[in-house]
Structure formats: C-alpha cells, structure tokens
C-alpha cells in the first residue's frame, strides 16, 4: 500500500486515543473500522479524506512521529517532556487533562538533611523539577504500580500523573505539589511538515474548531 | 577511468556532486585533523550540538579531543588576508547522540565563507545551500529566517531562563505554550502576540510578515524582514528550489546572527542541512570579519530511497573441478556487459540472482 501521499497519523491506544479519533472524524477525517474492537487490521486508510491511521502504544507515538513513520500524532505532554522528541508541537487538544504531581503519604514531611527518594515512571521530568529546586534526590525508576513505593517504604514520594486523585486516596496518598499540567498535544514530524504543511495545517485548523 | 555510479553509496554520490558544485563556485577544500586541543571546545560548549566530547591525553600531556564540530576548527585556522576565505569540507565528527546516549561518527559536508563578508557572500551561501539540496533531491525545501527578528522581539525580556523557554517554544511552533509562559511571566501582550506569530504554523508567511510589519515599530525588524524576503525570492528564482521563509527557525544567539537556514529532503525524517551567519562566534574567537556557512548531514542520506542494496548479481556456480581461468574469463565477460558477477560453490539461500551460470566441471 502506498501511503506516501496520505497524512499518516499515529493515534495513542486506549481511551484517550478513541476520544482523539472521534474528534478527527468529526473534523472531516473519518475512517472505517478504526474503532471496531473486532478488527485485526493495523492500518486504516481513507484515501478520499487523505488520511491513514494506526494505533501505537501512547509512549511510542512521539517515536513514530520523530522518526517519520507517522507525519503527525497525538501525544501527552508527559511523554513530550519525558522524551524530548525533536518534533513540532502544533496544538494543545485540551483532551486527557490531568497533572504531573509529587505525591506522598498524608503525613509526609520532607527532611532536607536526607536525599529524597523519588519513585517514578518519568525520571527526566522528576530530575528536571528537583534540579530547579536544588533538591538532592535518588530516582527509583519503576514501570507500574508507582503508588506502592511510598506505602512499602521503597520511596519517600512519587512523581506521577494524577487525574482525579482517587487511586492516590485509596492508597493513603495525597498530591503534594503540581509539577506541570498535562494534556494531549498534536505533534508533527519536522520534515513531513515541510512537504505536507497545507494538509497538516488544514487538519489542525479543523480540530481547533472542535476543542 | 570511468566510474560506474551504481557502486557509490548515496552519501558518496551526493558528496561528489556537492564537491563539484562548490569547486565550480570557487570554494577550495579545507582539510583538518581529526583531533584538536580540548580547550577549543571547552570554551565554546554552547556552540556544539552536545557538550560531551571524546578526550584523550597526547604524549606531551595536552588534553586533546576528537573533533565534534568542523566550524570551530575552520574559524580557528582562519588567517585574515583582506579577502573572504571560501572553503568546503567533507569530514567526520564525533558526537554523543541525545537519543542513544552514546557516541557516534557522523559524516558531514559543508561550506564556510569567512572574512570581510558582504551581502553577495550571504546570498551565495544561501544559493549554494538551495543548490546542494537540489543536487540531492528535486523534492527539497530550504527554510530561511533572520535571527535579528527574534532577537529584537525578545529584547525587552531580561531573564535568560525565560528567553530560553520562549525560544524553544518558537522553534517547536508551540504558540499555545508561548501564551502560557508569557502570561505567567507578565510579558507584555504585544510581545507575546509577536512571538506567537513567529511560531505560528497555520497563518501564511505573507500574512505573518504583514502582521509583524504592522505590529512592530523596530527599524531592525523591518530591515531584517526586507532582507529576508529579497533573499528568499532571489534564491528561489536562481536555484529553482523552494526557498521558504520560516520565522520559527531558531539558533543560539550567542553565536549566530542574521540569516539562518534549515534544509529538508522529502523522505528523510530529520533536517539534513543547517547553517547561517555566525559573526558572533568570530568575535568570540577574536577573529576579524564575519562568517556564514552550512553543514549537510550526509549520514542521514543513508536510508534515502529505502536504504536497501538493490544490486542484482549474476551467479557463476563453480566446483573444485572448474578452471579458475575459465571462471574469471566468464566473470570478466559478464562485467564487460555491464553486469555484476560473483562466484560461489553453492547457491546462497535467501538471495535472488539476475541469472545463474553453471560452470561446475568447466575446464
């Protein structure tokens, strides 16, 4: 299949990606079967709309776009800040709104005499935040169930995404500080943008009317 | 000797055509050592793409470095002779990759014009940048901007940290974050709007330029815009390449001033050409005059056209009985017909051949 002339879009798998696709479809870029849970197709093409979608792991969207496998994609600001992909960040889609927070036990009190142990899936964001504060930290890089770390004494605090705060509360944790607000962003490959700027800008403009 | 172009890799082919182009315009080859005293890079870390450098101590005890950049070496060697020194290079540089975190060897070609440069020199370098891209692919774009515009818009902001954050957003075409940052830092709304226009991705360039002309009273900005418009129109006309104004282009303002450039080839996912005017680096290195130049990252062209080796061979099947004389006579015959031949005792699996010539037992 020659997808060269189509706008190749990397969508993040999951609830956010489904919401994003619905907005893309409403903006005039629909595609059959994209939301069909029974399909085994990996790539979805609508030649008439000039678009081609594929689902990828949310943390991989920026890699697909940076490396040019996708012309554009939708990635969370958390992923953009963590991996610093060399891409254009064209629009804030105001979807998947949450915040990157420092969280800890309700009775947590920071002791500046000790190195602060921070468990996180986002080591670069955590390092950069505490470097700005001049606070000495020990990063504990985890890949899931971050909330367990302070509960079991593995870390003093965690740096993680907080949406409603319900998971934190259920585990006896509270948000202590907000590092940065997070939402989904439309990103574009720097080279693809040069050759498909009209198509990308038209899509971005249509999206802006719906968000 | 006639060279069959098909034996050249894409990078070699491109370099030969670039070399021809640069020599035709009076540029001579800069030849440099692979290493320099570390001091050169230590003093100019901000100019480097990454500040990690491979170092070693030479026999005299001096700390040396494998060259991470060509321009610094060119400027260091520059001796003023009252005229512009024009040169081209094709050198490897050794840098740490931000993505892999490990050092790599990167092949770079480029040109530099150093000394009492004027508008003609600047135009010539922009033109050669456009022509270089065209010699690589007809589907190419050269973006140009003038750092004087961004510099002037940012002149009212004193915090270096704030400036850096804004410059990053302009380079990312991230107007929404510029608004947020400017609002938090109480940057005047007129300045914020001008910055958003520079970063704007959706407005047409002419609309953006007209809006900037209306919103600014700075004669420096107006002069820079006029220079930019004239340069892009002339360079596009002469080269036949799409030379676009992109006001979101950014560069380190401690080194660069004036025109900056960025080049792209369709199918190559990253910028293949970067450069601009760097009078401030000359000043920093106590050299008289100005300088302008660009680099082309030849290693990025490796995967152009898919990056696969599509060479098809004629296979000559041989065994221990086959006469070497007959085998190589046959190979020569095939090569004379413009084919490529290999001799094997078995048909290699997972490979397909143009033809298979069975010469087992041939004496």
Tab-separated table of C-alpha atoms in Angstrom, chain A residues 4 65-68 77 83-92 181 185 189-197 201 204-205, chain B residues 99-100 139-141 143 168 171-177 180 200-203 244 246 248 264-271:
chain	number	residue	atom	x	y	z
A	4	UNK	CA	3.187	8.290	0.835
A	65	UNK	CA	6.464	10.869	14.576
A	66	UNK	CA	10.075	11.872	15.245
A	67	UNK	CA	11.382	9.061	13.032
A	68	UNK	CA	8.951	9.918	10.232
A	77	UNK	CA	2.590	16.448	27.304
A	83	UNK	CA	11.447	12.000	25.982
A	84	UNK	CA	12.021	15.466	24.432
A	85	UNK	CA	11.301	14.275	20.878
A	86	UNK	CA	12.540	16.565	18.093
A	87	UNK	CA	9.064	17.361	16.731
A	88	UNK	CA	6.764	20.350	16.252
A	89	UNK	CA	4.111	20.738	18.965
A	90	UNK	CA	1.353	22.330	16.928
A	91	UNK	CA	-1.695	22.362	19.143
A	92	UNK	CA	-2.977	21.702	22.649
A	181	UNK	CA	-0.447	20.442	33.807
A	185	UNK	CA	-0.875	17.620	22.018
A	189	UNK	CA	7.459	15.423	12.144
A	190	UNK	CA	9.728	18.359	11.253
A	191	UNK	CA	10.481	17.107	7.752
A	192	UNK	CA	6.987	15.839	6.878
A	193	UNK	CA	5.641	19.251	7.904
A	194	UNK	CA	7.711	20.905	5.146
A	195	UNK	CA	6.096	18.780	2.434
A	196	UNK	CA	2.582	18.370	3.855
A	197	UNK	CA	2.131	21.695	5.643
A	201	UNK	CA	-2.451	22.969	8.905
A	204	UNK	CA	-5.082	21.367	12.766
A	205	UNK	CA	-7.380	24.237	11.887
B	99	UNK	CA	18.646	9.599	21.732
B	100	UNK	CA	21.064	6.738	22.316
B	139	UNK	CA	11.855	17.260	-3.605
B	140	UNK	CA	13.625	19.536	-1.171
B	141	UNK	CA	12.881	22.660	0.847
B	143	UNK	CA	13.802	27.339	5.099
B	168	UNK	CA	12.382	26.578	22.480
B	171	UNK	CA	11.385	26.533	17.417
B	172	UNK	CA	8.715	23.911	18.197
B	173	UNK	CA	5.931	26.027	16.600
B	174	UNK	CA	4.329	25.839	20.011
B	175	UNK	CA	2.279	29.043	20.172
B	176	UNK	CA	-0.058	27.760	22.932
B	177	UNK	CA	2.849	27.364	25.386
B	180	UNK	CA	1.023	30.430	28.813
B	200	UNK	CA	2.602	30.325	14.017
B	201	UNK	CA	2.097	27.255	11.880
B	202	UNK	CA	-1.288	27.985	10.420
B	203	UNK	CA	-1.016	31.565	9.147
B	244	UNK	CA	10.648	29.448	2.171
B	246	UNK	CA	10.094	30.205	8.307
B	248	UNK	CA	10.128	29.865	13.725
B	264	UNK	CA	14.854	19.143	4.305
B	265	UNK	CA	14.604	16.341	1.756
B	266	UNK	CA	11.319	14.505	1.292
B	267	UNK	CA	11.568	11.027	2.766
B	268	UNK	CA	14.367	11.902	5.193
B	269	UNK	CA	12.687	12.394	8.591
B	270	UNK	CA	15.087	14.974	10.047
B	271	UNK	CA	16.765	18.216	8.997
